Coordinates of C-alpha atoms in Angstrom, one line a residue:
M1 CA -3.3 -0.5 0.4
D2 CA -1.3 2.7 -0.2
L3 CA -1.2 3.1 -4.0
R4 CA 1.9 5.2 -4.1
F5 CA 5.5 4.4 -3.5
G6 CA 5.7 4.0 0.2
D7 CA 8.1 3.1 3.0
S8 CA 7.2 -0.4 3.2
K9 CA 10.1 -2.5 2.7
P10 CA 10.3 -6.2 1.2
T11 CA 11.3 -9.1 3.5
D12 CA 14.5 -11.0 2.5
D13 CA 12.3 -13.8 1.0
E14 CA 10.3 -11.3 -1.0
R15 CA 13.3 -9.5 -2.4
A16 CA 14.9 -13.0 -3.2
A17 CA 11.5 -14.1 -5.1
V18 CA 11.7 -11.0 -7.2
D19 CA 15.6 -11.1 -7.8
G20 CA 15.4 -14.7 -8.7
L21 CA 13.3 -13.7 -11.6
L22 CA 14.7 -10.4 -12.6
G23 CA 18.3 -10.7 -11.4
P24 CA 19.8 -8.3 -8.7
P25 CA 18.8 -4.6 -8.9
G26 CA 21.2 -2.4 -10.9
S27 CA 20.6 0.9 -9.0
S28 CA 18.7 2.3 -6.3
W29 CA 16.1 3.4 -8.6
E30 CA 15.3 -0.3 -8.8
G31 CA 15.6 -1.0 -5.1
A32 CA 19.4 -1.4 -4.5
D33 CA 21.2 0.3 -1.8
R34 CA 21.5 4.1 -2.5
S35 CA 24.9 5.6 -3.8
D36 CA 26.1 9.0 -4.8
A37 CA 26.1 8.3 -8.6
D38 CA 22.3 7.4 -8.3
L39 CA 21.6 11.0 -7.3
R40 CA 22.9 12.3 -10.6
W41 CA 20.8 10.6 -13.0
A42 CA 18.1 7.8 -13.4
R43 CA 19.5 4.7 -15.3
G44 CA 17.8 1.8 -16.9
G45 CA 14.2 3.4 -17.0
R46 CA 13.3 2.6 -20.6
A47 CA 14.7 -0.8 -20.2
A48 CA 12.7 -1.5 -17.0
R49 CA 9.8 -0.4 -18.8
D50 CA 10.2 -2.7 -21.8
R51 CA 10.0 -5.6 -19.2
R52 CA 6.5 -4.8 -18.2
D53 CA 5.3 -8.1 -19.4
L54 CA 7.2 -9.6 -16.4
L55 CA 4.8 -8.3 -14.0
L56 CA 2.7 -11.5 -13.8
P57 CA 5.6 -13.8 -13.6
G58 CA 6.9 -11.4 -10.8
L59 CA 3.5 -11.6 -9.0
H60 CA 3.7 -15.4 -9.4
A61 CA 7.3 -15.6 -7.9
I62 CA 6.1 -13.6 -4.7
N63 CA 2.9 -15.5 -4.2
D64 CA 4.7 -18.8 -4.8
R65 CA 7.3 -18.0 -2.3
I66 CA 5.3 -16.2 0.2
G67 CA 1.6 -17.5 -0.2
W68 CA 0.4 -13.8 -0.6
I69 CA 1.5 -10.3 -2.0
S70 CA 2.3 -7.7 0.5
E71 CA 2.6 -4.1 0.0
G72 CA 6.4 -4.1 0.5
A73 CA 6.8 -6.8 -2.2
L74 CA 4.5 -5.2 -4.5
D75 CA 6.3 -2.1 -4.0
Y76 CA 9.8 -3.6 -4.7
L77 CA 8.4 -5.3 -7.7
C78 CA 7.0 -2.0 -9.2
R79 CA 10.5 -0.5 -8.6
R80 CA 12.2 -3.0 -10.6
L81 CA 10.0 -2.8 -13.5
T82 CA 9.1 0.9 -13.2
V83 CA 5.3 0.1 -13.0
P84 CA 2.8 2.4 -11.2
P85 CA 1.8 0.8 -8.0
A86 CA -1.8 1.4 -8.6
E87 CA -1.6 -0.2 -12.0
A88 CA 0.2 -3.3 -10.5
Y89 CA -2.4 -3.5 -7.4
G90 CA -5.2 -3.4 -10.1
V91 CA -3.3 -6.5 -11.8
A92 CA -2.7 -8.4 -8.5
T93 CA -6.2 -8.1 -7.5
F94 CA -7.5 -9.0 -10.8
Y95 CA -6.6 -12.9 -10.4
A96 CA -8.3 -15.3 -8.1
L97 CA -4.9 -17.2 -7.2
F98 CA -3.3 -14.1 -6.0
S99 CA -4.0 -12.3 -2.4
V100 CA -2.9 -9.0 -1.4
R101 CA -4.0 -9.7 2.2
P102 CA -2.2 -12.1 4.7
R103 CA -3.3 -15.7 4.5
P104 CA -1.7 -19.0 5.5
A105 CA 1.1 -20.4 3.5
T106 CA -1.1 -23.3 2.4
V107 CA -4.3 -23.0 0.3
L108 CA -6.7 -25.7 -0.3
H109 CA -8.7 -24.9 -3.5
V110 CA -12.0 -27.1 -3.6
C111 CA -13.9 -26.9 -6.7
T112 CA -17.5 -26.0 -6.4
D113 CA -18.3 -25.9 -10.0
L114 CA -21.0 -27.8 -12.1
A115 CA -19.4 -31.4 -12.2
C116 CA -18.1 -31.1 -8.7
A117 CA -21.2 -29.7 -7.2
A118 CA -23.1 -32.6 -8.5
A119 CA -20.6 -35.1 -7.1
G120 CA -20.8 -33.6 -3.5
A121 CA -18.5 -30.7 -3.4
G122 CA -20.6 -28.9 -0.8
G123 CA -20.1 -31.6 1.7
L124 CA -16.3 -31.9 0.9
C125 CA -15.9 -28.1 1.4
A126 CA -17.8 -28.3 4.7
G127 CA -15.7 -31.2 5.8
A128 CA -12.6 -29.5 4.8
E129 CA -13.5 -26.4 6.6
E130 CA -14.3 -28.3 9.8
R131 CA -11.1 -30.2 10.1
L132 CA -8.9 -27.2 8.8
G133 CA -10.1 -24.5 11.0
P134 CA -8.5 -21.6 12.5
G135 CA -4.8 -22.3 13.6
S136 CA -4.3 -25.3 11.0
G137 CA -2.3 -23.0 8.9
V138 CA -4.4 -23.9 5.9
S139 CA -7.0 -21.6 4.0
V140 CA -9.9 -23.5 2.4
Q141 CA -11.1 -21.6 -0.7
R142 CA -14.2 -22.4 -2.6
S143 CA -13.0 -22.4 -6.2
P144 CA -14.4 -22.4 -10.0
C145 CA -13.6 -25.3 -12.2
L146 CA -10.1 -26.8 -11.6
G147 CA -10.2 -28.8 -15.0
L148 CA -10.6 -32.3 -13.2
C149 CA -14.2 -33.1 -13.9
E150 CA -13.5 -36.6 -14.9
R151 CA -12.3 -37.1 -11.2
A152 CA -14.9 -35.0 -9.4
P153 CA -15.1 -33.6 -6.8
A154 CA -11.7 -32.2 -6.9
A155 CA -9.2 -30.2 -4.5
L156 CA -6.0 -28.6 -5.2
A157 CA -3.5 -27.7 -2.4
V158 CA -1.0 -25.2 -3.0
K159 CA 1.9 -24.8 -0.2
A160 CA 4.2 -21.7 -0.7
G161 CA 7.9 -21.9 -0.3
D162 CA 11.1 -22.2 -2.2
P163 CA 10.1 -24.3 -4.1
V164 CA 6.4 -24.0 -4.1
R165 CA 4.5 -27.6 -3.8
T166 CA 1.3 -28.7 -5.0
A167 CA -0.9 -31.7 -4.5
V168 CA -4.0 -32.7 -6.2
A169 CA -6.9 -35.0 -4.5
A170 CA -9.3 -36.1 -7.1
P171 CA -11.9 -37.6 -6.5
A172 CA -11.5 -36.3 -3.1
T173 CA -12.7 -37.4 0.2
V174 CA -12.4 -35.0 3.3
R175 CA -9.4 -37.1 4.4
D176 CA -7.8 -36.9 1.0
A177 CA -8.2 -33.2 0.9
V178 CA -6.9 -32.6 4.5
L179 CA -3.8 -35.0 3.7
A180 CA -3.1 -33.0 0.5
A181 CA -3.1 -29.8 2.4
S182 CA -1.3 -30.8 5.3
A183 CA 1.4 -32.8 3.5
P184 CA 1.5 -32.2 -0.1
D185 CA 4.5 -34.4 -0.5
S186 CA 2.7 -37.5 1.2
A187 CA -0.5 -36.9 -1.0
P188 CA -1.2 -39.9 -3.3
E189 CA 0.3 -39.7 -6.7
E190 CA -2.3 -38.4 -9.3
P191 CA -3.3 -40.9 -11.9
S192 CA -1.8 -40.9 -15.2
A193 CA -3.3 -38.8 -18.1
A194 CA -4.4 -42.1 -19.8
A195 CA -6.8 -42.5 -16.9
A196 CA -8.7 -39.8 -18.3
V197 CA -9.0 -41.5 -21.8
P198 CA -11.5 -44.4 -21.6
Q199 CA -10.4 -45.2 -25.2
C200 CA -6.7 -45.5 -24.4
G201 CA -4.8 -47.8 -26.6
D202 CA -7.6 -47.7 -29.4
P203 CA -5.5 -47.7 -32.8
S204 CA -8.1 -45.8 -34.4
L205 CA -7.5 -42.8 -32.5
T206 CA -5.8 -39.7 -34.1
L207 CA -5.2 -36.9 -31.4
L208 CA -5.2 -39.2 -28.3
R209 CA -3.2 -42.2 -29.9
R210 CA -0.1 -41.5 -27.8
V211 CA -1.8 -40.7 -24.7
G212 CA -1.0 -43.6 -22.2
V213 CA 1.0 -45.4 -25.0
V214 CA 4.2 -43.1 -25.1
D215 CA 6.1 -41.9 -22.1
P216 CA 5.3 -38.1 -21.9
A217 CA 8.9 -37.4 -20.6
S218 CA 10.7 -39.0 -23.3
L219 CA 11.5 -37.3 -26.5
D220 CA 12.8 -40.6 -28.1
D221 CA 9.6 -42.5 -27.6
Y222 CA 7.7 -39.5 -29.0
R223 CA 9.8 -39.7 -32.1
A224 CA 9.6 -43.5 -32.2
H225 CA 5.7 -43.0 -32.3
G226 CA 5.8 -40.6 -35.2
G227 CA 6.8 -37.5 -33.4
Y228 CA 8.5 -34.7 -35.6
T229 CA 7.5 -36.2 -38.9
A230 CA 5.0 -33.2 -39.4
L231 CA 7.5 -30.6 -38.6
R232 CA 10.0 -32.2 -41.2
R233 CA 7.2 -32.2 -43.9
A234 CA 6.3 -28.6 -42.9
F235 CA 9.9 -27.6 -43.7
A236 CA 9.6 -29.5 -47.2
L237 CA 6.4 -27.5 -47.9
G238 CA 7.4 -24.2 -47.0
P239 CA 5.3 -21.7 -44.9
A240 CA 2.9 -21.2 -47.8
G241 CA 2.5 -24.9 -48.4
V242 CA 1.5 -25.6 -44.9
I243 CA -1.0 -22.6 -44.8
R244 CA -2.4 -24.3 -47.9
E245 CA -2.7 -27.8 -46.4
V246 CA -4.2 -26.3 -43.1
T247 CA -6.8 -24.4 -45.2
D248 CA -7.8 -27.3 -47.5
S249 CA -8.2 -29.6 -44.4
G250 CA -11.2 -27.4 -43.4
L251 CA -9.7 -27.4 -39.8
A252 CA -11.7 -25.0 -37.5
G253 CA -10.9 -23.6 -34.2
R254 CA -11.6 -25.9 -31.5
G255 CA -12.1 -23.4 -28.8
G256 CA -15.7 -22.6 -29.5
A257 CA -15.6 -20.0 -32.2
A258 CA -15.0 -22.5 -34.9
F259 CA -13.0 -19.8 -36.9
P260 CA -11.2 -21.4 -40.1
T261 CA -7.5 -21.9 -38.8
G262 CA -6.1 -21.5 -42.3
R263 CA -7.6 -18.1 -42.9
K264 CA -6.2 -16.9 -39.5
W265 CA -2.9 -18.3 -40.4
Q266 CA -2.9 -16.8 -43.8
A267 CA -4.1 -13.3 -42.5
T268 CA -1.2 -13.3 -39.9
A269 CA 1.5 -14.5 -42.4
A270 CA 0.6 -11.9 -44.9
Q271 CA 1.0 -8.8 -42.4
P272 CA 4.2 -6.7 -43.3
D273 CA 4.5 -5.5 -39.7
R274 CA 7.3 -7.5 -37.8
P275 CA 7.7 -9.3 -35.5
H276 CA 4.9 -11.9 -35.7
Y277 CA 4.0 -13.8 -32.7
L278 CA 2.4 -17.1 -31.8
V279 CA 0.3 -17.6 -28.8
C280 CA -1.0 -21.0 -27.5
N281 CA -4.2 -20.6 -25.4
A282 CA -3.9 -23.3 -22.8
D283 CA -5.9 -21.3 -20.1
E284 CA -9.1 -23.7 -20.6
S285 CA -11.3 -22.6 -17.9
E286 CA -14.7 -23.4 -19.1
P287 CA -16.5 -25.4 -16.4
G288 CA -16.3 -29.0 -17.8
T289 CA -13.3 -28.6 -20.1
F290 CA -10.3 -30.6 -19.4
K291 CA -9.2 -32.0 -22.9
D292 CA -6.3 -29.7 -23.2
R293 CA -5.0 -30.5 -20.0
V294 CA -5.0 -34.4 -20.9
L295 CA -3.0 -33.4 -24.0
M296 CA -0.6 -31.5 -22.1
E297 CA 0.0 -34.0 -19.6
G298 CA -0.1 -37.2 -21.7
D299 CA 1.5 -36.0 -25.0
P300 CA 3.3 -32.6 -24.3
Y301 CA 5.9 -33.0 -27.3
A302 CA 3.0 -33.0 -29.7
L303 CA 2.1 -29.5 -28.7
V304 CA 5.8 -28.2 -28.8
E305 CA 5.9 -29.6 -32.3
A306 CA 2.5 -28.0 -33.5
M307 CA 3.4 -24.7 -32.0
T308 CA 6.8 -25.1 -34.0
V309 CA 4.8 -25.7 -37.3
A310 CA 2.4 -23.0 -36.7
A311 CA 5.1 -20.5 -36.0
Y312 CA 7.0 -21.4 -39.1
A313 CA 3.9 -21.0 -41.2
T314 CA 3.0 -17.6 -39.9
G315 CA 6.6 -16.2 -39.8
A316 CA 6.7 -16.1 -35.9
H317 CA 10.1 -16.7 -33.9
K318 CA 8.6 -16.5 -30.4
G319 CA 5.9 -18.3 -29.0
Y320 CA 4.0 -17.9 -25.8
L321 CA 2.1 -20.9 -24.1
Y322 CA -0.5 -19.2 -21.9
L323 CA -1.1 -22.1 -19.3
R324 CA -3.9 -22.3 -16.6
G325 CA -2.2 -21.6 -13.2
E326 CA -4.4 -24.6 -11.9
Y327 CA -2.4 -27.1 -14.0
P328 CA 0.9 -27.9 -12.0
R329 CA 1.4 -31.2 -13.6
A330 CA 1.0 -30.0 -17.1
Q331 CA 3.3 -27.1 -16.4
R332 CA 6.2 -29.6 -15.2
R333 CA 5.4 -31.9 -18.4
L334 CA 5.9 -29.0 -20.7
E335 CA 8.9 -27.4 -19.0
H336 CA 10.6 -30.7 -19.3
A337 CA 9.5 -31.0 -23.0
L338 CA 10.7 -27.6 -23.8
A339 CA 14.2 -28.3 -22.2
Q340 CA 14.5 -31.4 -24.0
A341 CA 13.5 -30.0 -27.4
R342 CA 16.0 -27.2 -26.9
A343 CA 18.9 -29.6 -26.1
R344 CA 18.3 -31.7 -29.1
G345 CA 17.8 -28.9 -31.5
F346 CA 13.9 -28.9 -32.2
L347 CA 13.7 -25.6 -30.5
G348 CA 16.2 -22.6 -30.7
E349 CA 18.3 -20.6 -33.1
D350 CA 18.4 -23.3 -35.6
V351 CA 15.6 -25.8 -35.6
L352 CA 16.4 -29.1 -37.2
G353 CA 19.4 -27.4 -39.0
T354 CA 17.1 -25.5 -41.3
G355 CA 18.3 -21.9 -39.9
Y356 CA 14.7 -21.2 -38.8
A357 CA 15.0 -19.8 -35.2
F358 CA 11.8 -20.3 -32.7
D359 CA 11.4 -20.7 -29.0
I360 CA 8.5 -21.1 -26.6
E361 CA 7.8 -19.4 -23.3
I362 CA 5.3 -20.5 -20.8
R363 CA 3.3 -17.8 -19.0
R364 CA 1.0 -19.1 -16.4
G365 CA -2.4 -17.7 -15.7
A366 CA -3.7 -16.9 -12.3
G367 CA -7.3 -17.8 -12.2
A368 CA -9.3 -15.6 -14.6
Y369 CA -11.9 -17.2 -16.9
I370 CA -11.9 -13.9 -19.1
C371 CA -8.2 -14.6 -20.1
G372 CA -9.5 -17.5 -22.4
E373 CA -10.7 -14.6 -24.5
E374 CA -7.8 -13.9 -27.0
T375 CA -7.2 -10.1 -26.5
A376 CA -7.7 -10.4 -22.6
L377 CA -4.9 -13.1 -22.9
F378 CA -2.6 -10.8 -24.6
N379 CA -3.2 -8.1 -22.0
S380 CA -2.4 -10.6 -19.3
I381 CA 0.9 -11.5 -20.9
E382 CA 1.8 -7.8 -21.5
G383 CA 1.4 -7.4 -17.8
Y384 CA -1.9 -5.6 -17.6
R385 CA -5.4 -6.6 -16.3
G386 CA -6.8 -9.4 -18.3
E387 CA -9.8 -7.3 -19.8
P388 CA -10.8 -7.6 -23.6
R389 CA -9.9 -5.3 -26.3
S390 CA -12.2 -3.8 -28.6
K391 CA -11.9 -5.1 -32.2
P392 CA -11.0 -4.1 -34.8
P393 CA -8.0 -4.0 -35.0
F394 CA -8.0 -7.8 -34.8
P395 CA -5.1 -9.8 -33.6
V396 CA -3.8 -10.8 -37.0
E397 CA -3.2 -7.1 -37.5
K398 CA -2.3 -5.9 -34.0
G399 CA -2.2 -8.5 -31.3
L400 CA 0.3 -9.4 -28.7
F401 CA 2.5 -6.1 -28.0
G402 CA 0.8 -4.5 -31.0
K403 CA 2.2 -6.9 -33.5
P404 CA 0.3 -9.5 -35.8
T405 CA -0.2 -12.5 -33.8
V406 CA -2.0 -15.9 -34.4
E407 CA -3.6 -17.4 -31.5
N408 CA -5.1 -21.0 -31.2
N409 CA -5.9 -23.4 -28.4
V410 CA -4.4 -26.6 -27.6
E411 CA -6.6 -28.9 -29.6
T412 CA -6.7 -26.8 -32.6
L413 CA -2.8 -26.8 -32.8
V414 CA -2.3 -30.6 -32.0
N415 CA -4.8 -31.2 -35.2
V416 CA -2.4 -29.6 -37.3
L417 CA 0.1 -32.8 -37.0
P418 CA -2.3 -35.3 -38.7
I419 CA -3.2 -32.9 -41.3
L420 CA 0.5 -32.6 -42.4
T421 CA 1.2 -36.5 -41.8
M422 CA -1.8 -37.8 -43.6
G423 CA -2.5 -34.8 -46.0
A424 CA -5.2 -32.5 -46.1
P425 CA -7.7 -34.5 -48.3
A426 CA -7.4 -37.6 -46.0
Y427 CA -8.0 -35.3 -43.0
A428 CA -10.9 -33.5 -44.6
A429 CA -12.5 -36.9 -45.5
I430 CA -12.9 -37.4 -41.7
G431 CA -16.3 -36.0 -40.2
T432 CA -18.6 -34.1 -42.5
G433 CA -18.3 -31.5 -45.0
A434 CA -18.6 -28.4 -42.9
S435 CA -17.0 -29.9 -39.8
T436 CA -13.9 -31.8 -40.7
G437 CA -11.7 -34.0 -38.7
P438 CA -11.8 -35.6 -35.2
K439 CA -13.0 -33.9 -32.2
L440 CA -12.3 -34.3 -28.5
F441 CA -15.4 -34.2 -26.1
C442 CA -15.1 -33.8 -22.4
V443 CA -17.7 -36.0 -20.7
S444 CA -18.7 -35.8 -17.1
G445 CA -21.4 -35.8 -14.6
S446 CA -24.0 -38.7 -14.5
V447 CA -22.0 -41.2 -16.6
A448 CA -20.2 -44.5 -15.6
R449 CA -16.8 -43.5 -17.5
P450 CA -16.2 -39.8 -17.3
G451 CA -13.2 -38.8 -19.6
V452 CA -12.0 -37.3 -22.8
Y453 CA -13.3 -39.0 -26.0
E454 CA -12.3 -38.7 -29.4
L455 CA -14.9 -39.0 -32.4
P456 CA -15.1 -38.1 -35.8
F457 CA -17.5 -34.9 -36.3
G458 CA -21.0 -36.1 -37.0
A459 CA -21.5 -38.6 -34.3
T460 CA -24.5 -38.1 -32.4
L461 CA -24.7 -37.2 -28.8
G462 CA -26.5 -40.5 -28.1
E463 CA -23.6 -42.4 -29.5
L464 CA -20.9 -40.5 -27.4
L465 CA -23.1 -40.9 -24.1
E466 CA -23.5 -44.8 -25.0
L467 CA -19.6 -44.8 -25.1
A468 CA -19.6 -43.1 -21.6
G469 CA -22.2 -45.2 -20.1
V470 CA -24.8 -42.8 -19.3
R471 CA -26.8 -43.6 -16.1
A472 CA -30.5 -44.3 -16.0
G473 CA -32.6 -41.3 -15.2
L474 CA -31.0 -38.8 -17.5
R475 CA -32.8 -35.4 -17.1
A476 CA -30.6 -33.1 -19.3
V477 CA -27.4 -32.6 -21.0
L478 CA -25.3 -29.3 -21.0
L479 CA -23.5 -28.9 -24.1
G480 CA -20.7 -26.3 -24.3
G481 CA -20.2 -25.8 -20.5
A482 CA -21.6 -22.7 -18.5
A483 CA -21.6 -20.7 -21.9
G484 CA -23.5 -23.5 -23.6
G485 CA -26.9 -24.7 -23.5
F486 CA -29.0 -27.5 -22.2
V487 CA -30.8 -30.1 -24.2
R488 CA -33.4 -32.7 -23.1
A489 CA -32.8 -36.5 -22.5
D490 CA -35.1 -37.0 -25.8
E491 CA -32.6 -35.0 -28.1
L492 CA -29.9 -37.4 -28.1
D493 CA -29.8 -37.7 -31.8
I494 CA -28.4 -34.3 -32.3
P495 CA -25.3 -34.7 -34.4
L496 CA -22.2 -33.3 -32.7
T497 CA -21.0 -30.8 -35.4
F498 CA -20.9 -27.2 -35.6
E499 CA -23.8 -27.0 -38.1
G500 CA -25.8 -29.8 -36.4
T501 CA -25.9 -28.2 -32.9
R502 CA -26.7 -24.7 -34.4
E503 CA -29.5 -26.2 -36.3
A504 CA -30.8 -27.8 -32.9
G505 CA -30.6 -24.5 -31.3
T506 CA -27.6 -25.1 -29.2
T507 CA -23.9 -24.9 -29.4
L508 CA -21.0 -27.4 -29.6
G509 CA -18.6 -24.9 -27.7
S510 CA -15.3 -26.4 -26.9
G511 CA -16.6 -29.9 -26.7
V512 CA -18.0 -30.0 -23.0
V513 CA -20.7 -32.6 -22.6
M514 CA -22.1 -32.7 -19.0
A515 CA -24.9 -35.3 -18.2
F516 CA -27.3 -34.7 -15.2
D517 CA -29.8 -37.2 -13.9
G518 CA -32.8 -36.4 -11.8
T519 CA -30.9 -36.3 -8.4
V520 CA -29.2 -32.9 -9.5
P521 CA -31.4 -29.9 -8.6
L522 CA -31.7 -28.0 -11.7
P523 CA -32.3 -24.6 -10.0
R524 CA -29.2 -24.9 -7.9
L525 CA -27.2 -25.7 -11.0
L526 CA -28.5 -22.5 -12.9
L527 CA -27.7 -20.5 -9.9
R528 CA -24.1 -21.7 -9.6
I529 CA -23.8 -20.9 -13.5
A530 CA -24.9 -17.4 -12.7
E531 CA -22.5 -17.1 -9.8
F532 CA -19.8 -18.2 -11.9
F533 CA -20.4 -15.4 -14.5
R534 CA -20.9 -12.7 -12.0
D535 CA -17.6 -13.7 -10.4
E536 CA -15.8 -14.0 -13.6
S537 CA -16.9 -10.8 -15.4
C538 CA -13.9 -8.5 -15.8
G539 CA -16.2 -5.6 -15.1
Q540 CA -15.0 -3.6 -18.0
C541 CA -18.3 -3.0 -20.0
V542 CA -21.7 -2.1 -18.3
P543 CA -24.1 -4.8 -20.0
C544 CA -21.8 -7.7 -18.5
R545 CA -20.9 -6.1 -15.3
V546 CA -24.3 -5.1 -14.3
G547 CA -26.3 -7.9 -16.1
T548 CA -24.4 -10.8 -14.5
V549 CA -25.4 -9.4 -11.1
R550 CA -28.8 -8.7 -11.9
Q551 CA -29.1 -12.4 -13.3
E552 CA -28.1 -14.0 -10.1
E553 CA -30.3 -11.7 -8.0
A554 CA -33.3 -12.9 -10.3
L555 CA -32.5 -16.5 -9.9
H556 CA -32.0 -16.3 -6.1
R557 CA -35.6 -14.6 -6.1
I558 CA -37.1 -17.3 -8.2
A559 CA -35.9 -19.9 -6.2
E560 CA -37.9 -18.4 -3.3
R561 CA -41.0 -17.8 -5.2
S562 CA -43.6 -19.6 -7.9
G563 CA -46.3 -18.8 -10.1
A564 CA -46.9 -15.2 -11.1
A565 CA -44.2 -13.7 -8.7
A566 CA -41.6 -15.9 -10.3
A567 CA -42.9 -15.2 -13.9
G568 CA -42.0 -11.6 -13.5
D569 CA -38.5 -12.5 -12.8
V570 CA -38.2 -14.7 -15.7
A571 CA -39.3 -11.9 -18.1
L572 CA -36.8 -9.6 -16.4
L573 CA -34.1 -12.5 -17.0
R574 CA -35.0 -12.4 -20.6
E575 CA -34.4 -8.6 -21.1
V576 CA -31.1 -8.7 -19.1
G577 CA -30.1 -11.7 -21.2
R578 CA -30.8 -10.0 -24.4
T579 CA -28.9 -6.9 -23.4
M580 CA -26.0 -8.8 -22.3
R581 CA -25.9 -10.7 -25.6
D582 CA -26.4 -7.6 -27.8
A583 CA -24.1 -5.1 -26.1
S584 CA -21.3 -7.0 -24.2
I585 CA -17.7 -6.5 -25.5
C586 CA -16.7 -10.1 -25.4
G587 CA -18.1 -13.7 -25.4
L588 CA -18.2 -13.9 -21.6
G589 CA -21.2 -11.3 -21.5
Q590 CA -22.7 -12.4 -24.8
T591 CA -23.0 -16.0 -23.6
A592 CA -23.7 -15.6 -19.9
W593 CA -27.6 -16.0 -20.4
N594 CA -27.3 -19.1 -22.8
A595 CA -27.6 -22.0 -20.2
V596 CA -30.3 -20.3 -18.3
E597 CA -32.3 -19.5 -21.3
S598 CA -32.0 -23.0 -22.6
A599 CA -33.1 -24.4 -19.2
I600 CA -36.2 -22.2 -19.2
D601 CA -37.3 -22.9 -22.8
R602 CA -36.2 -26.5 -23.3
L603 CA -36.4 -28.1 -19.8
G604 CA -39.3 -25.9 -18.4
A605 CA -36.8 -25.2 -15.4
Y606 CA -39.3 -23.0 -13.4
E607 CA -42.7 -24.3 -14.5

């Protein structure tokens, strides 16, 4: 593709897709028909540059309408936003859901990650590719985790058009996947979010108590079940009072880093630079993670309320909800919830008549695991490649658009509601002294009842697997997803707390618990993890860019060798792994070796 403005012209549909987002062009500088006035001066350049953050939504608009992004379409979008085509091309090619080469209007994404691979995704892919061959009008793509691990194997069909149509097949047979791709409107309706919650209806639940009980489309039903009680108490306490409650509760981030939420909020609120921003990280892309999807689909108003509380406490008036591009149903539910909240005065210029102004904008991701890292997420929203930034400065000082920003994931934010309704002491009494409150766990793999489980911190791994109905012949459990670590089947007494897993030499991560029995080939599983990190590395830093490739190459060689020959590659793996852990810029490279190391040391994977 020519990386300068060229002579390629957008089609009428491509132009309509961009204009539908940005409005009609104001001058020939933006792509309108040329006039004499335009030859005298350039108008609107500064204003257009201020809209750089609309690059990602613009790429989505084109990709949704056409199915791919042509040179003419990209050129037109660049003119509208005054973005250099080389930079826009770099952004468009960064994301897995976009294509800058012609492809059919319908794409069938078939998950080949850990849970789906163990459930037969390889056969599903082969069958779909055979049935949907050349001439079918469908492109079959092998995809990383789609966040549907409780219904593995999974497939997502996306049919471009106005509007774009999607269909999910999970658990999918070849017939289901072909039907979803061929006729998305005729595909079977997805199970409700409650189907992913085996404890649904249990009155002792805190975070999941409304999922499957409340109509996710009804604001009145949400309010009838305690909705917006927390926000009213927040207004009564004031920003400092809310932060004090969250701090006293001991709430730690649920995304994996476990940073104290109250400290993060306090640090952001104290910054004199304005404006402040709130970002909800709903881009859960860790293989095996789907809890945030279940919350957003089953209780969307809770997230809207929690974001409003967090913004009020930290002095933000604009919030961004960065949502996984592979979650179309969550997007529809949240868009409806936001519209209802605005119409009823729960969002907007005067929230609940208090004079506080706050609104939320959804920004869709486009298939990049690295955007789960907070600074990479900021770059993505701003219209740049989703590459992590060096820290310091930290986001609480200079985050989104260079302003103080608080970033939390969905589960962390939703925990704020019970903190305010029951009070910090009561919340802190749940769990343990160092890991307070309830925790959501995503259980999948070799269990009878996969799904999202809510337990107080301190329950053991064995107790959780007993609830899920672990199958006979358990060989290993992966905690924390691809970035986590394996434990043996005789280590089920590990307490599920931040400190308990740390003492056991593993990690809790975001709450992924994947069980594997003896039918799952461990070397193939490790190779898939290595492939995942190689694909998802942004390539910005050498240790990760090179190390993830070398790790995969070594695992390929080990699979073909044994004895002394394999021992040399294991030693190389350790050296590469240590280098990635010590020298990578962000958590992706720092954790890319964890699962392989634990499989070698705890499971004897290559003995």
